[in-house]
Tab-separated table of C-alpha atoms (C1' of nucleotides) in Angstrom:
chain	number	residue	atom	x	y	z
A	18	MET	CA	9.120	13.853	27.825
A	19	ASN	CA	7.688	16.148	25.211
A	20	THR	CA	9.647	19.360	24.812
A	21	LYS	CA	6.549	21.035	23.387
A	22	ASP	CA	5.119	21.210	26.880
A	23	LEU	CA	8.031	23.182	28.315
A	24	ASN	CA	7.725	26.869	28.988
A	25	ASN	CA	10.696	29.213	28.687
A	26	GLU	CA	11.794	28.844	32.307
A	27	GLU	CA	11.583	25.070	32.136
A	28	ILE	CA	13.643	24.975	28.947
A	29	LYS	CA	16.456	26.959	30.571
A	30	LYS	CA	16.303	24.915	33.776
A	31	LEU	CA	16.390	21.627	31.910
A	32	PHE	CA	19.281	22.783	29.767
A	33	GLY	CA	21.214	23.844	32.846
A	34	ALA	CA	20.510	20.593	34.646
A	35	THR	CA	21.793	18.647	31.646
A	36	VAL	CA	24.992	20.703	31.567
A	37	ARG	CA	25.521	20.069	35.259
A	38	LYS	CA	24.861	16.365	34.888
A	39	LEU	CA	27.454	16.005	32.136
A	40	ARG	CA	29.960	18.279	33.836
A	41	THR	CA	29.894	16.395	37.135
A	42	GLU	CA	30.036	13.064	35.315
A	43	LYS	CA	33.282	14.244	33.764
A	44	ALA	CA	34.430	15.608	37.131
A	45	PHE	CA	35.010	19.080	35.720
A	46	SER	CA	34.730	22.069	38.025
A	47	GLN	CA	32.768	25.070	36.734
A	48	GLU	CA	36.080	26.858	36.372
A	49	VAL	CA	37.492	24.130	34.175
A	50	LEU	CA	34.353	24.186	32.057
A	51	ALA	CA	34.666	27.972	31.833
A	52	GLU	CA	38.163	27.529	30.500
A	53	LYS	CA	37.113	24.857	27.989
A	54	THR	CA	34.161	26.870	26.699
A	55	GLY	CA	35.976	30.180	26.772
A	56	LEU	CA	33.081	31.622	28.783
A	57	HIS	CA	33.127	33.316	32.154
A	58	ARG	CA	32.927	31.201	35.313
A	59	THR	CA	29.942	33.137	36.703
A	60	TYR	CA	28.144	32.580	33.441
A	61	ILE	CA	28.573	28.807	33.729
A	62	SER	CA	27.026	29.023	37.176
A	63	ASP	CA	24.064	31.013	35.873
A	64	VAL	CA	23.497	28.605	32.994
A	65	GLU	CA	23.456	25.634	35.342
A	66	GLN	CA	20.939	27.439	37.543
A	67	GLY	CA	18.671	27.792	34.514
A	68	GLU	CA	18.907	31.552	34.611
A	69	ARG	CA	20.368	32.121	31.146
A	70	ASN	CA	18.821	31.900	27.731
A	71	LEU	CA	22.078	31.207	25.968
A	72	SER	CA	22.643	31.511	22.261
A	73	LEU	CA	23.199	28.927	19.530
A	74	VAL	CA	26.955	29.284	19.252
A	75	ASN	CA	27.386	29.088	23.011
A	76	ILE	CA	25.268	25.949	23.081
A	77	PHE	CA	27.806	24.476	20.668
A	78	LYS	CA	30.660	25.620	22.905
A	79	PHE	CA	29.097	23.783	25.843
A	80	CYS	CA	28.594	20.644	23.771
A	81	ASN	CA	32.172	20.693	22.511
A	82	ALA	CA	33.552	21.243	26.006
A	83	LEU	CA	31.398	18.428	27.351
A	84	GLU	CA	32.498	16.174	24.519
A	85	ILE	CA	29.013	15.486	23.220
A	86	SER	CA	27.277	16.321	19.960
A	87	PRO	CA	24.395	18.818	20.124
A	88	ALA	CA	22.013	16.097	18.909
A	89	ASP	CA	23.070	13.777	21.717
A	90	PHE	CA	22.946	16.607	24.228
A	91	PHE	CA	19.329	17.395	23.402
A	92	LYS	CA	18.482	13.717	23.317
A	93	LEU	CA	19.750	13.449	26.888
A	94	MET	CA	17.813	16.554	27.779
A	95	GLU	CA	14.605	15.144	26.349
A	96	GLU	CA	15.066	11.892	28.224
A	97	ALA	CA	15.072	13.731	31.543
B	10	MET	CA	30.088	15.869	9.801
B	11	ASN	CA	31.731	16.893	13.033
B	12	THR	CA	30.159	19.939	14.599
B	13	LYS	CA	33.405	20.620	16.439
B	14	ASP	CA	34.910	21.860	13.194
B	15	LEU	CA	32.280	24.536	12.616
B	16	ASN	CA	33.056	28.170	13.283
B	17	ASN	CA	30.396	30.580	14.509
B	18	GLU	CA	29.311	31.688	11.052
B	19	GLU	CA	29.030	28.112	9.853
B	20	ILE	CA	26.932	27.126	12.859
B	21	LYS	CA	24.418	29.893	12.149
B	22	LYS	CA	24.358	29.158	8.417
B	23	LEU	CA	23.857	25.450	8.977
B	24	PHE	CA	21.083	26.087	11.474
B	25	GLY	CA	19.355	28.409	9.042
B	26	ALA	CA	19.706	25.977	6.173
B	27	THR	CA	18.147	23.247	8.297
B	28	VAL	CA	15.215	25.476	9.189
B	29	ARG	CA	14.686	26.297	5.542
B	30	LYS	CA	14.895	22.660	4.526
B	31	LEU	CA	12.227	21.631	7.019
B	32	ARG	CA	10.036	24.632	6.284
B	33	THR	CA	9.965	24.047	2.542
B	34	GLU	CA	9.412	20.318	3.048
B	35	LYS	CA	6.291	21.229	4.972
B	36	ALA	CA	5.388	23.806	2.333
B	37	PHE	CA	5.180	26.587	4.896
B	38	SER	CA	5.861	30.143	3.818
B	39	GLN	CA	8.057	32.266	6.069
B	40	GLU	CA	4.903	34.107	7.039
B	41	VAL	CA	3.218	30.932	8.172
B	42	LEU	CA	6.294	29.920	10.149
B	43	ALA	CA	6.368	33.386	11.690
B	44	GLU	CA	2.821	32.869	12.850
B	45	LYS	CA	3.548	29.397	14.242
B	46	THR	CA	6.669	30.508	16.113
B	47	GLY	CA	5.208	33.800	17.249
B	48	LEU	CA	8.260	35.540	15.796
B	49	HIS	CA	8.455	38.283	13.209
B	50	ARG	CA	8.527	37.384	9.515
B	51	THR	CA	11.769	39.216	8.830
B	52	TYR	CA	13.368	37.486	11.796
B	53	ILE	CA	12.603	34.129	10.180
B	54	SER	CA	14.274	35.373	7.027
B	55	ASP	CA	17.379	36.454	8.936
B	56	VAL	CA	17.614	33.112	10.715
B	57	GLU	CA	17.387	31.197	7.451
B	58	GLN	CA	20.144	33.379	6.003
B	59	GLY	CA	22.357	32.415	8.936
B	60	GLU	CA	22.500	35.982	10.136
B	61	ARG	CA	21.096	35.461	13.612
B	62	ASN	CA	22.672	33.775	16.581
B	63	LEU	CA	19.350	32.901	18.083
B	64	SER	CA	18.828	31.803	21.659
B	65	LEU	CA	17.783	28.541	23.289
B	66	VAL	CA	14.110	29.352	23.733
B	67	ASN	CA	13.753	30.584	20.169
B	68	ILE	CA	15.433	27.405	18.947
B	69	PHE	CA	12.698	25.494	20.738
B	70	LYS	CA	10.033	27.681	19.122
B	71	PHE	CA	11.406	26.796	15.698
B	72	CYS	CA	11.497	23.099	16.514
B	73	ASN	CA	7.934	23.119	17.810
B	74	ALA	CA	6.680	25.009	14.782
B	75	LEU	CA	8.516	22.634	12.456
B	76	GLU	CA	7.104	19.653	14.333
B	77	ILE	CA	10.457	18.150	15.202
B	78	SER	CA	12.209	17.549	18.504
B	79	PRO	CA	15.376	19.573	19.173
B	80	ALA	CA	17.376	16.328	19.271
B	81	ASP	CA	16.100	15.326	15.847
B	82	PHE	CA	16.611	18.825	14.507
B	83	PHE	CA	20.284	18.830	15.477
B	84	LYS	CA	20.681	15.293	14.223
B	85	LEU	CA	19.463	16.470	10.825
B	86	MET	CA	21.783	19.432	11.066
B	87	GLU	CA	24.765	17.219	11.820
B	88	GLU	CA	23.957	14.943	8.918
B	89	ALA	CA	24.222	17.846	6.483
C	19	DC	C1'	6.624	35.680	-0.792
C	20	DT	C1'	11.265	37.012	0.681
C	21	DG	C1'	15.717	39.960	1.537
C	22	DT	C1'	17.974	43.934	3.569
C	23	DG	C1'	19.333	48.021	6.323
C	24	DA	C1'	18.335	50.650	9.952
C	25	DC	C1'	16.686	51.031	14.183
C	26	DT	C1'	15.299	50.655	19.635
C	27	DT	C1'	14.687	47.652	23.533
C	28	DT	C1'	16.041	43.808	25.997
C	29	DT	C1'	19.207	40.472	27.470
C	30	DA	C1'	23.488	37.884	26.841
C	31	DG	C1'	27.811	37.705	28.673
C	32	DT	C1'	31.961	39.924	31.455
C	33	DC	C1'	34.250	41.349	35.445
C	34	DC	C1'	34.533	42.964	40.005
C	35	DG	C1'	33.633	41.154	44.345
C	36	DT	C1'	31.130	38.588	48.736
C	37	DG	C1'	30.221	34.477	51.968
D	17	DA	C1'	34.475	24.979	44.428
D	18	DC	C1'	30.085	27.288	44.041
D	19	DA	C1'	26.038	30.897	44.509
D	20	DC	C1'	24.980	35.322	44.203
D	21	DG	C1'	25.036	40.450	43.387
D	22	DG	C1'	26.031	45.046	41.122
D	23	DA	C1'	27.696	47.402	37.316
D	24	DC	C1'	29.030	47.299	32.982
D	25	DT	C1'	29.528	46.331	27.473
D	26	DA	C1'	28.362	43.511	23.523
D	27	DA	C1'	25.010	41.345	21.181
D	28	DA	C1'	20.294	39.272	20.563
D	29	DA	C1'	15.352	40.328	20.240
D	30	DG	C1'	12.078	42.346	17.860
D	31	DT	C1'	9.962	45.800	14.412
D	32	DC	C1'	9.558	48.536	10.134
D	33	DA	C1'	9.666	50.552	5.318
D	34	DC	C1'	10.976	49.355	1.116
D	35	DA	C1'	12.916	46.674	-2.638
DNA sequence: CTGTGACTTTTAGTCCGTG
DNA sequence: ACACGGACTAAAAGTCACA
């Protein structure tokens, strides 16, 4: 999959789907992930729905909480 | 380098430094990169200075303009 | 060609709740 | 445990004149 072909909506959706994939693999609830990231629970929901264009430092918070490096996160995302 | 140890300022600075590294390697001016990303010239400058916490879709614009996948971009960033 | 401060508009992100 | 909404505040997006 070539990320160059993604439009803005697709980028957000794919990011959210990757978060959800990793979160459910680790059997975290959204609330637990909210706690680990320090972000609000409704925000986690929105991100997973692909409705948020989150910022760089929050991307890192998600990666840390999901115990994956940003590079590996995006690799997974690109493999989707 | 473990990205878990980076604070917010360091994340932005490291991102900016990585953009600058790739841009100068390709011998692009900030103005050329601005054109390729569709973003404003001064915004590029701010990002490279680590003064912007840019969002997911703009990260992708930078990667596309710099002809690198997001996964490879962050890999480079983590190797710094 | 690039850095900076100031600025307005848009959106990120929170917090209250509902089914 | 999650989706969704309304209302709100903080911060990002985006532009400009000037150094």
